[in-house]
mmCIF file of C-alpha atoms in Angstrom:
data_model
loop_
_atom_site.group_PDB
_atom_site.id
_atom_site.type_symbol
_atom_site.label_atom_id
_atom_site.label_comp_id
_atom_site.label_asym_id
_atom_site.label_seq_id
_atom_site.Cartn_x
_atom_site.Cartn_y
_atom_site.Cartn_z
ATOM 1 C CA MET A 1 -30.482 43.363 -72.108
ATOM 2 C CA LEU A 2 -30.050 47.297 -71.938
ATOM 3 C CA ALA A 3 -26.471 46.502 -69.973
ATOM 4 C CA LEU A 4 -25.806 50.126 -70.198
ATOM 5 C CA ALA A 5 -22.262 48.315 -71.111
ATOM 6 C CA LEU A 6 -20.145 50.847 -71.271
ATOM 7 C CA GLY A 7 -17.940 51.118 -70.070
ATOM 8 C CA VAL A 8 -25.182 35.899 -58.717
ATOM 9 C CA ALA A 9 -26.022 27.536 -48.673
ATOM 10 C CA CYS A 10 -29.927 28.619 -49.561
ATOM 11 C CA THR A 11 -31.121 30.094 -46.373
ATOM 12 C CA SER A 12 -27.999 32.020 -45.637
ATOM 13 C CA PHE A 13 -29.301 33.794 -49.787
ATOM 14 C CA LEU A 14 -33.103 34.369 -47.746
ATOM 15 C CA ALA A 15 -31.899 36.440 -45.346
ATOM 16 C CA ALA A 16 -29.384 37.713 -47.293
ATOM 17 C CA GLY A 17 -32.061 39.908 -49.108
ATOM 18 C CA SER A 18 -31.411 43.215 -47.657
ATOM 19 C CA LEU A 19 -28.303 43.110 -49.384
ATOM 20 C CA GLY A 20 -25.974 44.718 -46.744
ATOM 21 C CA GLY A 21 -23.755 46.715 -48.905
ATOM 22 C CA SER A 22 -20.387 45.406 -48.012
ATOM 23 C CA ALA A 23 -17.323 44.718 -50.347
ATOM 24 C CA PRO A 24 -17.241 41.050 -51.191
ATOM 25 C CA SER A 25 -14.478 38.671 -51.931
ATOM 26 C CA VAL A 26 -12.836 39.527 -55.144
ATOM 27 C CA VAL A 27 -9.397 39.207 -56.725
ATOM 28 C CA HIS A 28 -8.196 42.604 -58.368
ATOM 29 C CA ARG A 29 -6.259 43.065 -61.031
ATOM 30 C CA PRO A 30 -3.624 45.801 -60.871
ATOM 31 C CA ARG A 31 -3.627 48.302 -63.350
ATOM 32 C CA ALA A 32 -1.146 50.852 -64.360
ATOM 33 C CA SER A 33 -3.120 54.845 -64.899
ATOM 34 C CA VAL A 34 -2.686 54.785 -68.198
ATOM 35 C CA LEU A 35 -5.271 56.545 -71.249
ATOM 36 C CA LEU A 36 -5.697 54.455 -73.847
ATOM 37 C CA ALA A 37 -5.258 54.943 -77.504
ATOM 38 C CA GLU A 38 -7.723 56.080 -79.222
ATOM 39 C CA SER A 39 -6.909 55.214 -82.413
ATOM 40 C CA ALA A 40 -9.700 52.595 -84.033
ATOM 41 C CA THR A 41 -12.971 54.938 -82.818
ATOM 42 C CA THR A 42 -15.618 55.776 -85.651
ATOM 43 C CA ASP A 43 -16.524 59.886 -86.353
ATOM 44 C CA GLU A 44 -19.752 58.731 -84.296
ATOM 45 C CA GLN A 45 -18.060 57.683 -81.168
ATOM 46 C CA LYS A 46 -15.107 60.734 -80.869
ATOM 47 C CA ALA A 47 -18.493 62.589 -81.689
ATOM 48 C CA SER A 48 -19.733 61.109 -78.180
ATOM 49 C CA GLY A 49 -17.199 62.731 -76.356
ATOM 50 C CA ILE A 50 -16.379 58.670 -75.550
ATOM 51 C CA SER A 51 -15.018 55.341 -77.268
ATOM 52 C CA TRP A 52 -14.369 51.893 -76.622
ATOM 53 C CA ASP A 53 -10.575 52.406 -75.577
ATOM 54 C CA SER A 54 -10.408 55.382 -74.084
ATOM 55 C CA HIS A 55 -10.817 54.841 -70.601
ATOM 56 C CA GLU A 56 -8.422 54.253 -67.629
ATOM 57 C CA TYR A 57 -7.946 51.117 -65.720
ATOM 58 C CA VAL A 58 -7.279 52.084 -62.136
ATOM 59 C CA ASN A 59 -6.651 50.079 -59.535
ATOM 60 C CA GLU A 60 -9.163 51.247 -56.958
ATOM 61 C CA ALA A 61 -12.625 52.824 -57.274
ATOM 62 C CA PRO A 62 -13.381 56.597 -56.656
ATOM 63 C CA GLU A 63 -15.760 57.111 -54.040
ATOM 64 C CA SER A 64 -18.098 58.299 -57.017
ATOM 65 C CA LEU A 65 -18.421 58.086 -60.607
ATOM 66 C CA VAL A 66 -20.742 60.887 -61.163
ATOM 67 C CA ARG A 67 -19.248 64.346 -61.605
ATOM 68 C CA ASP A 68 -19.990 67.196 -60.391
ATOM 69 C CA ASP A 69 -22.222 68.839 -62.582
ATOM 70 C CA ASP A 70 -23.879 72.711 -62.447
ATOM 71 C CA LEU A 71 -26.455 71.907 -65.155
ATOM 72 C CA PRO A 72 -30.030 73.628 -64.386
ATOM 73 C CA ASN A 73 -32.100 70.425 -65.579
ATOM 74 C CA ALA A 74 -29.557 67.972 -63.270
ATOM 75 C CA ASN A 75 -31.073 65.657 -60.350
ATOM 76 C CA MET A 76 -27.148 64.750 -58.410
ATOM 77 C CA GLU A 77 -29.675 63.269 -55.471
ATOM 78 C CA MET A 78 -30.802 61.147 -57.745
ATOM 79 C CA ARG A 79 -27.749 60.048 -59.352
ATOM 80 C CA ARG A 80 -25.518 59.996 -56.622
ATOM 81 C CA LYS A 81 -28.530 58.068 -54.466
ATOM 82 C CA PHE A 82 -28.770 55.549 -57.753
ATOM 83 C CA GLU A 83 -24.597 54.802 -57.941
ATOM 84 C CA GLU A 84 -24.460 54.960 -54.415
ATOM 85 C CA ASN A 85 -27.480 51.669 -54.979
ATOM 86 C CA CYS A 86 -25.561 49.904 -57.887
ATOM 87 C CA ARG A 87 -22.722 49.932 -55.765
ATOM 88 C CA ARG A 88 -24.807 48.462 -52.604
ATOM 89 C CA ALA A 89 -26.440 45.366 -54.695
ATOM 90 C CA GLN A 90 -23.183 44.957 -56.705
ATOM 91 C CA ASN A 91 -21.093 43.958 -53.766
ATOM 92 C CA ALA A 92 -24.020 42.218 -51.609
ATOM 93 C CA ILE A 93 -25.072 39.927 -54.995
ATOM 94 C CA CYS A 94 -21.364 38.799 -55.813
ATOM 95 C CA ASN A 95 -20.793 38.115 -52.185
ATOM 96 C CA ALA A 96 -24.123 35.667 -52.079
ATOM 97 C CA VAL A 97 -22.461 34.466 -55.459
ATOM 98 C CA SER A 98 -19.178 33.865 -54.446
ATOM 99 C CA GLU A 99 -20.291 32.234 -51.145
ATOM 100 C CA LEU A 100 -22.716 29.723 -53.281
ATOM 101 C CA ASP A 101 -19.466 29.189 -55.516
ATOM 102 C CA GLY A 102 -16.260 28.500 -53.560
ATOM 103 C CA LYS A 103 -14.789 31.475 -56.272
ATOM 104 C CA PRO A 104 -14.249 35.321 -56.200
ATOM 105 C CA PHE A 105 -15.020 37.650 -58.830
ATOM 106 C CA THR A 106 -12.090 38.986 -60.669
ATOM 107 C CA GLU A 107 -12.774 43.070 -60.646
ATOM 108 C CA ASP A 108 -11.857 45.812 -63.973
ATOM 109 C CA ILE A 109 -12.097 49.797 -62.211
ATOM 110 C CA TRP A 110 -11.803 52.820 -64.895
ATOM 111 C CA THR A 111 -12.645 55.882 -65.393
ATOM 112 C CA ARG A 112 -12.813 58.456 -67.603
ATOM 113 C CA SER A 113 -11.549 61.605 -68.101
ATOM 114 C CA GLY A 114 -14.821 63.564 -69.144
ATOM 115 C CA GLY A 115 -16.450 61.227 -66.365
ATOM 116 C CA GLY A 116 -18.264 58.151 -65.063
ATOM 117 C CA GLY A 117 -16.469 54.616 -65.716
ATOM 118 C CA GLY A 118 -17.438 51.135 -64.261
ATOM 119 C CA ILE A 119 -16.909 48.674 -62.293
ATOM 120 C CA SER A 120 -16.937 45.036 -63.734
ATOM 121 C CA ARG A 121 -16.636 42.078 -61.960
ATOM 122 C CA VAL A 122 -16.617 38.653 -63.495
ATOM 123 C CA LEU A 123 -16.263 34.875 -61.823
ATOM 124 C CA CYS A 124 -15.154 32.590 -64.565
ATOM 125 C CA ASN A 125 -14.905 28.773 -64.368
ATOM 126 C CA GLY A 126 -16.340 28.688 -61.139
ATOM 127 C CA ASN A 127 -17.043 24.979 -59.360
ATOM 128 C CA VAL A 128 -21.598 26.084 -59.390
ATOM 129 C CA PHE A 129 -21.135 29.140 -62.885
ATOM 130 C CA GLU A 130 -19.233 28.869 -65.529
ATOM 131 C CA LYS A 131 -19.490 32.419 -65.704
ATOM 132 C CA ALA A 132 -20.971 34.702 -63.754
ATOM 133 C CA GLY A 133 -20.508 38.963 -64.774
ATOM 134 C CA CYS A 134 -22.087 41.848 -62.859
ATOM 135 C CA SER A 135 -21.739 45.321 -64.072
ATOM 136 C CA LEU A 136 -21.559 48.644 -63.006
ATOM 137 C CA SER A 137 -21.398 51.820 -65.136
ATOM 138 C CA VAL A 138 -22.143 55.290 -64.992
ATOM 139 C CA VAL A 139 -21.826 56.725 -68.490
ATOM 140 C CA TYR A 140 -21.920 60.869 -69.803
ATOM 141 C CA GLY A 141 -21.886 61.769 -73.641
ATOM 142 C CA SER A 142 -23.985 62.883 -76.706
ATOM 143 C CA MET A 143 -25.780 60.653 -78.718
ATOM 144 C CA PRO A 144 -27.741 61.554 -82.149
ATOM 145 C CA GLN A 145 -31.966 61.451 -81.752
ATOM 146 C CA ASP A 146 -31.955 58.312 -83.866
ATOM 147 C CA ALA A 147 -29.675 56.254 -81.498
ATOM 148 C CA LEU A 148 -31.093 57.728 -78.499
ATOM 149 C CA GLN A 149 -34.517 56.741 -79.471
ATOM 150 C CA SER A 150 -32.668 52.990 -80.733
ATOM 151 C CA ALA A 151 -31.930 52.871 -77.205
ATOM 152 C CA THR A 152 -35.190 53.400 -75.547
ATOM 153 C CA SER A 153 -38.619 51.710 -76.358
ATOM 154 C CA ARG A 154 -42.057 52.472 -77.874
ATOM 155 C CA GLY A 155 -40.697 55.840 -79.855
ATOM 156 C CA ALA A 156 -40.769 58.035 -76.644
ATOM 157 C CA ASP A 157 -39.370 61.495 -77.125
ATOM 158 C CA ARG A 158 -36.277 61.500 -74.880
ATOM 159 C CA ALA A 159 -34.632 64.312 -77.510
ATOM 160 C CA LYS A 160 -36.846 67.361 -75.872
ATOM 161 C CA GLY A 161 -35.598 70.276 -76.146
ATOM 162 C CA TYR A 162 -33.094 69.787 -78.439
ATOM 163 C CA LYS A 163 -33.218 71.018 -82.666
ATOM 164 C CA GLU A 164 -33.870 67.761 -85.277
ATOM 165 C CA GLY A 165 -30.449 66.267 -85.682
ATOM 166 C CA GLU A 166 -28.557 68.105 -83.200
ATOM 167 C CA ARG A 167 -26.754 65.518 -80.625
ATOM 168 C CA VAL A 168 -28.229 64.745 -76.986
ATOM 169 C CA PRO A 169 -25.767 65.184 -74.059
ATOM 170 C CA PHE A 170 -27.220 62.588 -71.856
ATOM 171 C CA PHE A 171 -26.000 60.624 -68.585
ATOM 172 C CA ALA A 172 -27.005 56.620 -67.515
ATOM 173 C CA CYS A 173 -26.003 55.285 -64.764
ATOM 174 C CA GLY A 174 -27.080 50.706 -63.817
ATOM 175 C CA LEU A 175 -26.271 47.901 -62.749
ATOM 176 C CA SER A 176 -26.507 44.924 -64.931
ATOM 177 C CA SER A 177 -25.446 41.298 -64.867
ATOM 178 C CA VAL A 178 -26.067 37.283 -66.106
ATOM 179 C CA MET A 179 -25.121 34.203 -64.772
ATOM 180 C CA HIS A 180 -24.794 31.334 -66.746
ATOM 181 C CA PRO A 181 -24.457 27.872 -64.393
ATOM 182 C CA ARG A 182 -22.725 24.717 -64.924
ATOM 183 C CA ASN A 183 -25.794 22.392 -64.709
ATOM 184 C CA PRO A 184 -28.183 22.191 -67.631
ATOM 185 C CA MET A 185 -30.529 21.898 -64.600
ATOM 186 C CA ALA A 186 -29.816 25.295 -63.005
ATOM 187 C CA PRO A 187 -31.322 28.456 -65.183
ATOM 188 C CA THR A 188 -29.795 31.514 -66.200
ATOM 189 C CA MET A 189 -30.199 34.733 -64.823
ATOM 190 C CA HIS A 190 -30.515 38.322 -66.084
ATOM 191 C CA PHE A 191 -30.984 41.905 -65.125
ATOM 192 C CA ASN A 192 -30.268 45.512 -65.261
ATOM 193 C CA TYR A 193 -31.776 48.359 -63.606
ATOM 194 C CA ARG A 194 -30.742 51.730 -64.998
ATOM 195 C CA TYR A 195 -31.657 55.841 -64.735
ATOM 196 C CA PHE A 196 -31.224 57.951 -67.784
ATOM 197 C CA GLU A 197 -31.156 61.567 -67.290
ATOM 198 C CA THR A 198 -30.725 63.777 -70.560
ATOM 199 C CA ASP A 199 -29.589 67.372 -70.110
ATOM 200 C CA GLY A 200 -32.083 68.865 -71.501
ATOM 201 C CA GLY A 201 -34.466 67.496 -68.473
ATOM 202 C CA VAL A 202 -36.029 64.364 -69.332
ATOM 203 C CA TRP A 203 -35.443 61.375 -66.815
ATOM 204 C CA TRP A 204 -36.138 57.987 -66.950
ATOM 205 C CA PHE A 205 -36.158 54.413 -65.744
ATOM 206 C CA GLY A 206 -35.736 51.545 -66.781
ATOM 207 C CA GLY A 207 -34.642 47.445 -66.062
ATOM 208 C CA GLY A 208 -36.275 44.033 -65.221
ATOM 209 C CA SER A 209 -35.203 40.726 -63.977
ATOM 210 C CA ASP A 210 -35.567 37.545 -66.470
ATOM 211 C CA ILE A 211 -34.852 33.746 -66.030
ATOM 212 C CA THR A 212 -33.886 31.862 -69.278
ATOM 213 C CA PRO A 213 -33.769 27.718 -68.022
ATOM 214 C CA ALA A 214 -32.782 24.961 -69.773
ATOM 215 C CA TYR A 215 -35.144 22.281 -68.174
ATOM 216 C CA LEU A 216 -38.761 23.567 -66.630
ATOM 217 C CA PHE A 217 -38.870 23.211 -63.413
ATOM 218 C CA GLU A 218 -42.128 24.583 -62.462
ATOM 219 C CA GLU A 219 -42.290 25.031 -59.510
ATOM 220 C CA ASP A 220 -38.902 27.047 -60.281
ATOM 221 C CA ILE A 221 -40.417 29.396 -62.319
ATOM 222 C CA GLN A 222 -42.836 30.296 -60.377
ATOM 223 C CA HIS A 223 -41.031 30.979 -57.243
ATOM 224 C CA PHE A 224 -39.664 33.562 -59.466
ATOM 225 C CA HIS A 225 -41.996 35.302 -60.939
ATOM 226 C CA GLN A 226 -44.656 35.540 -57.437
ATOM 227 C CA THR A 227 -41.456 37.050 -56.034
ATOM 228 C CA TYR A 228 -41.641 40.075 -58.740
ATOM 229 C CA LYS A 229 -45.653 39.812 -58.386
ATOM 230 C CA ASP A 230 -45.334 40.147 -54.541
ATOM 231 C CA ILE A 231 -43.419 43.291 -55.338
ATOM 232 C CA CYS A 232 -45.097 44.806 -58.176
ATOM 233 C CA ASP A 233 -48.460 44.458 -56.449
ATOM 234 C CA LYS A 234 -46.929 45.990 -53.543
ATOM 235 C CA HIS A 235 -46.409 49.930 -55.549
ATOM 236 C CA ASP A 236 -48.858 49.669 -58.252
ATOM 237 C CA PRO A 237 -51.094 46.792 -58.629
ATOM 238 C CA GLU A 238 -51.282 46.929 -63.311
ATOM 239 C CA TYR A 239 -47.017 46.710 -62.859
ATOM 240 C CA TYR A 240 -46.899 43.013 -62.873
ATOM 241 C CA PRO A 241 -49.617 42.578 -65.652
ATOM 242 C CA LYS A 242 -47.736 45.499 -67.609
ATOM 243 C CA PHE A 243 -43.889 44.182 -66.557
ATOM 244 C CA LYS A 244 -44.286 40.279 -67.368
ATOM 245 C CA LYS A 245 -46.282 41.059 -70.745
ATOM 246 C CA TRP A 246 -43.038 43.969 -71.265
ATOM 247 C CA ALA A 247 -40.509 40.722 -70.578
ATOM 248 C CA ASP A 248 -42.327 38.435 -73.054
ATOM 249 C CA GLU A 249 -43.064 41.162 -75.297
ATOM 250 C CA TYR A 250 -39.177 42.260 -75.660
ATOM 251 C CA PHE A 251 -37.001 38.928 -75.083
ATOM 252 C CA THR A 252 -38.415 37.269 -77.917
ATOM 253 C CA ILE A 253 -36.248 36.224 -80.333
ATOM 254 C CA LYS A 254 -38.408 36.939 -83.679
ATOM 255 C CA HIS A 255 -36.493 35.135 -86.291
ATOM 256 C CA ARG A 256 -37.287 31.764 -84.307
ATOM 257 C CA GLY A 257 -40.279 32.460 -83.378
ATOM 258 C CA GLU A 258 -39.547 31.935 -79.890
ATOM 259 C CA THR A 259 -38.825 33.684 -76.278
ATOM 260 C CA ARG A 260 -35.126 34.006 -75.410
ATOM 261 C CA GLY A 261 -36.587 32.030 -71.790
ATOM 262 C CA LEU A 262 -39.834 32.184 -69.430
ATOM 263 C CA GLY A 263 -39.393 35.782 -68.351
ATOM 264 C CA GLY A 264 -40.186 37.905 -65.463
ATOM 265 C CA ILE A 265 -40.525 41.558 -65.378
ATOM 266 C CA PHE A 266 -39.562 44.111 -67.899
ATOM 267 C CA PHE A 267 -39.894 48.028 -67.812
ATOM 268 C CA ASP A 268 -38.615 51.035 -69.640
ATOM 269 C CA ASP A 269 -39.168 55.276 -69.447
ATOM 270 C CA HIS A 270 -40.837 55.046 -66.869
ATOM 271 C CA ASN A 271 -41.735 58.576 -65.391
ATOM 272 C CA ASP A 272 -45.034 58.367 -64.978
ATOM 273 C CA ARG A 273 -44.285 59.400 -61.565
ATOM 274 C CA GLU A 274 -42.151 61.416 -58.262
ATOM 275 C CA PRO A 275 -39.062 59.989 -59.075
ATOM 276 C CA ASP A 276 -38.018 58.916 -55.735
ATOM 277 C CA GLU A 277 -41.165 56.457 -55.932
ATOM 278 C CA ILE A 278 -39.761 54.728 -58.709
ATOM 279 C CA PHE A 279 -36.398 54.081 -57.265
ATOM 280 C CA ALA A 280 -37.401 52.542 -54.734
ATOM 281 C CA PHE A 281 -39.210 50.196 -56.240
ATOM 282 C CA SER A 282 -35.781 49.775 -58.398
ATOM 283 C CA LYS A 283 -34.227 49.504 -55.125
ATOM 284 C CA GLU A 284 -37.043 46.850 -53.862
ATOM 285 C CA CYS A 285 -36.881 44.972 -57.490
ATOM 286 C CA LEU A 286 -32.798 44.615 -57.110
ATOM 287 C CA ASP A 287 -32.588 43.933 -53.660
ATOM 288 C CA ALA A 288 -35.168 40.240 -54.977
ATOM 289 C CA ILE A 289 -32.307 38.860 -56.614
ATOM 290 C CA ILE A 290 -30.463 37.049 -54.576
ATOM 291 C CA PRO A 291 -33.537 35.576 -52.958
ATOM 292 C CA ALA A 292 -35.936 34.896 -55.941
ATOM 293 C CA TYR A 293 -32.746 33.261 -58.039
ATOM 294 C CA LEU A 294 -30.231 32.023 -56.010
ATOM 295 C CA PRO A 295 -32.022 29.498 -54.147
ATOM 296 C CA ILE A 296 -33.166 27.956 -57.361
ATOM 297 C CA VAL A 297 -29.431 27.796 -58.210
ATOM 298 C CA ALA A 298 -28.445 26.055 -54.834
ATOM 299 C CA LYS A 299 -31.198 23.370 -55.567
ATOM 300 C CA HIS A 300 -30.083 22.137 -58.706
ATOM 301 C CA LYS A 301 -26.744 22.506 -58.398
ATOM 302 C CA ASP A 302 -25.512 19.345 -57.743
ATOM 303 C CA ASP A 303 -28.275 17.399 -60.053
ATOM 304 C CA GLU A 304 -26.895 14.558 -62.249
ATOM 305 C CA PHE A 305 -27.237 15.195 -65.970
ATOM 306 C CA THR A 306 -26.135 13.294 -68.919
ATOM 307 C CA GLN A 307 -24.193 14.536 -72.357
ATOM 308 C CA LYS A 308 -27.524 15.403 -74.398
ATOM 309 C CA GLN A 309 -28.945 17.332 -71.323
ATOM 310 C CA LYS A 310 -25.545 19.400 -71.358
ATOM 311 C CA GLU A 311 -25.494 20.029 -75.405
ATOM 312 C CA TRP A 312 -28.821 21.239 -74.920
ATOM 313 C CA GLN A 313 -28.618 23.288 -72.357
ATOM 314 C CA LEU A 314 -25.374 24.415 -75.117
ATOM 315 C CA MET A 315 -28.208 24.794 -77.482
ATOM 316 C CA ARG A 316 -30.497 27.346 -75.371
ATOM 317 C CA ARG A 317 -27.089 29.114 -75.310
ATOM 318 C CA GLY A 318 -26.794 29.459 -78.494
ATOM 319 C CA ARG A 319 -30.033 30.952 -78.391
ATOM 320 C CA TYR A 320 -29.217 33.627 -75.716
ATOM 321 C CA VAL A 321 -26.845 34.828 -78.115
ATOM 322 C CA GLU A 322 -28.766 35.532 -80.768
ATOM 323 C CA PHE A 323 -31.016 37.898 -79.223
ATOM 324 C CA ASN A 324 -28.020 39.559 -77.508
ATOM 325 C CA LEU A 325 -26.467 40.105 -80.259
ATOM 326 C CA VAL A 326 -29.075 40.867 -82.726
ATOM 327 C CA TYR A 327 -32.070 41.920 -80.852
ATOM 328 C CA ASP A 328 -31.139 43.509 -77.536
ATOM 329 C CA ARG A 329 -30.828 47.860 -77.102
ATOM 330 C CA GLY A 330 -28.335 47.703 -74.377
ATOM 331 C CA THR A 331 -26.086 46.138 -77.209
ATOM 332 C CA VAL A 332 -26.701 47.790 -79.193
ATOM 333 C CA PHE A 333 -26.425 51.349 -77.016
ATOM 334 C CA GLY A 334 -22.840 50.074 -75.997
ATOM 335 C CA LEU A 335 -21.738 49.971 -79.308
ATOM 336 C CA LYS A 336 -22.865 53.052 -80.125
ATOM 337 C CA THR A 337 -22.089 55.153 -77.674
ATOM 338 C CA GLY A 338 -17.917 53.666 -77.410
ATOM 339 C CA GLY A 339 -18.781 51.300 -75.368
ATOM 340 C CA ARG A 340 -16.476 48.827 -73.551
ATOM 341 C CA ILE A 341 -16.087 45.798 -75.207
ATOM 342 C CA GLU A 342 -15.410 43.347 -72.632
ATOM 343 C CA SER A 343 -18.693 44.679 -70.759
ATOM 344 C CA ILE A 344 -20.663 44.951 -73.589
ATOM 345 C CA LEU A 345 -19.955 41.035 -74.513
ATOM 346 C CA MET A 346 -19.887 40.712 -70.323
ATOM 347 C CA SER A 347 -23.437 38.371 -71.092
ATOM 348 C CA LEU A 348 -22.514 36.149 -73.321
ATOM 349 C CA PRO A 349 -21.863 32.922 -72.296
ATOM 350 C CA GLU A 350 -18.175 31.258 -72.226
ATOM 351 C CA THR A 351 -19.187 28.028 -74.632
ATOM 352 C CA ALA A 352 -22.642 27.956 -76.980
ATOM 353 C CA ARG A 353 -23.826 25.131 -79.303
ATOM 354 C CA TRP A 354 -25.493 26.121 -83.024
ATOM 355 C CA GLU A 355 -26.954 21.968 -83.769
ATOM 356 C CA TYR A 356 -28.272 21.756 -87.488
ATOM 357 C CA ASN A 357 -32.262 22.473 -87.541
ATOM 358 C CA HIS A 358 -32.133 20.116 -83.819
ATOM 359 C CA GLN A 359 -35.892 19.125 -83.816
ATOM 360 C CA PRO A 360 -36.867 18.040 -79.664
ATOM 361 C CA GLU A 361 -37.806 14.639 -79.770
ATOM 362 C CA GLU A 362 -41.884 14.269 -79.177
ATOM 363 C CA GLY A 363 -43.139 14.396 -75.422
ATOM 364 C CA SER A 364 -39.117 14.780 -74.293
ATOM 365 C CA PRO A 365 -38.642 17.809 -71.895
ATOM 366 C CA GLU A 366 -36.943 19.290 -73.758
ATOM 367 C CA ALA A 367 -40.254 19.572 -76.181
ATOM 368 C CA GLU A 368 -41.842 20.383 -72.901
ATOM 369 C CA ILE A 369 -39.666 23.617 -72.600
ATOM 370 C CA MET A 370 -39.806 24.188 -76.102
ATOM 371 C CA ASP A 371 -44.086 25.282 -75.304
ATOM 372 C CA ALA A 372 -43.712 27.062 -72.533
ATOM 373 C CA PHE A 373 -40.859 29.110 -75.067
ATOM 374 C CA LYS A 374 -43.247 29.349 -77.945
ATOM 375 C CA ASN A 375 -46.358 30.067 -75.534
ATOM 376 C CA PRO A 376 -45.695 32.419 -72.461
ATOM 377 C CA ARG A 377 -47.441 30.847 -69.783
ATOM 378 C CA GLU A 378 -48.717 32.870 -66.764
ATOM 379 C CA TRP A 379 -46.466 31.873 -63.105
ATOM 380 C CA ALA A 380 -47.494 34.047 -60.778
ATOM 381 C CA LYS A 381 -50.366 33.603 -58.896
#
């Protein structure tokens, strides 16, 4: 999950696919406008201009977290448009999740003196969701070239225009979410959509949506994948097979030889066509979160389950934790750039389990989904 962590009634959800931008019902946490101390930051984080505790809590989000820059290579129109779309989608998704769960999100808002900030919304101990988070981040900073490379894919050259060893100033904006339902028959879902620029004039988009069930209901996984295949096919017939394969590969827990979940789409370093064209694709993928995922949760939120099935769900959450802490580039990016720790770790479940050498019983539902984790399948038509 490249989280940019500096810093989700079935019919109504389907109808909400346009993602209207009205403000959600949230519980605001009043904050004193005090800049936190920076005593526990590394030299690298200080050099970047930001650190984990260099944010200022505010009671109300400014109209925009994007600062005015007069840099010759800055695409200010795209920066503002991407942030505006993320804020619109955050409102709509949180509204839909709250409607299903019956509880509101709590909200933290912060800014940074050098520009940027974030809006984190988290629903904890809900009726349907044990934990659901949806976080917007707007980030300004600089990174060593090797750190920037580790946060992107396939060795793409993101240091263009800078000498070897020179830090690379960057702008990044993204919306990221992970939702962990209580019922083990309802799947976890993650999405992230983001836009990067460097001051050297290099830009790219990234993102994706993926689903992580504990039990396999093939029609649900087919629905999720088909929703995204239809969007991909509309923009480029090569997108879905490429981005589906990329998701299967990226979300692999290498030390386990299995995937974290059952995939979806994932793309990074996307800049091979006009920015507005990629933005339109990213926007449609973000708009699909509600119809692709929430009807599945609504379908299974009241299913009966046993204690054994709950324990299996917690073990799969343990795998989720392993991937996010060991392999996830977003976690690496957030930590290396002095990210807000609560936002970086927002993706983790409140509860998880590691049972020593657990082996699913042959022929069991647990063994069935393990086969799908070890042998990625084609789900969409």
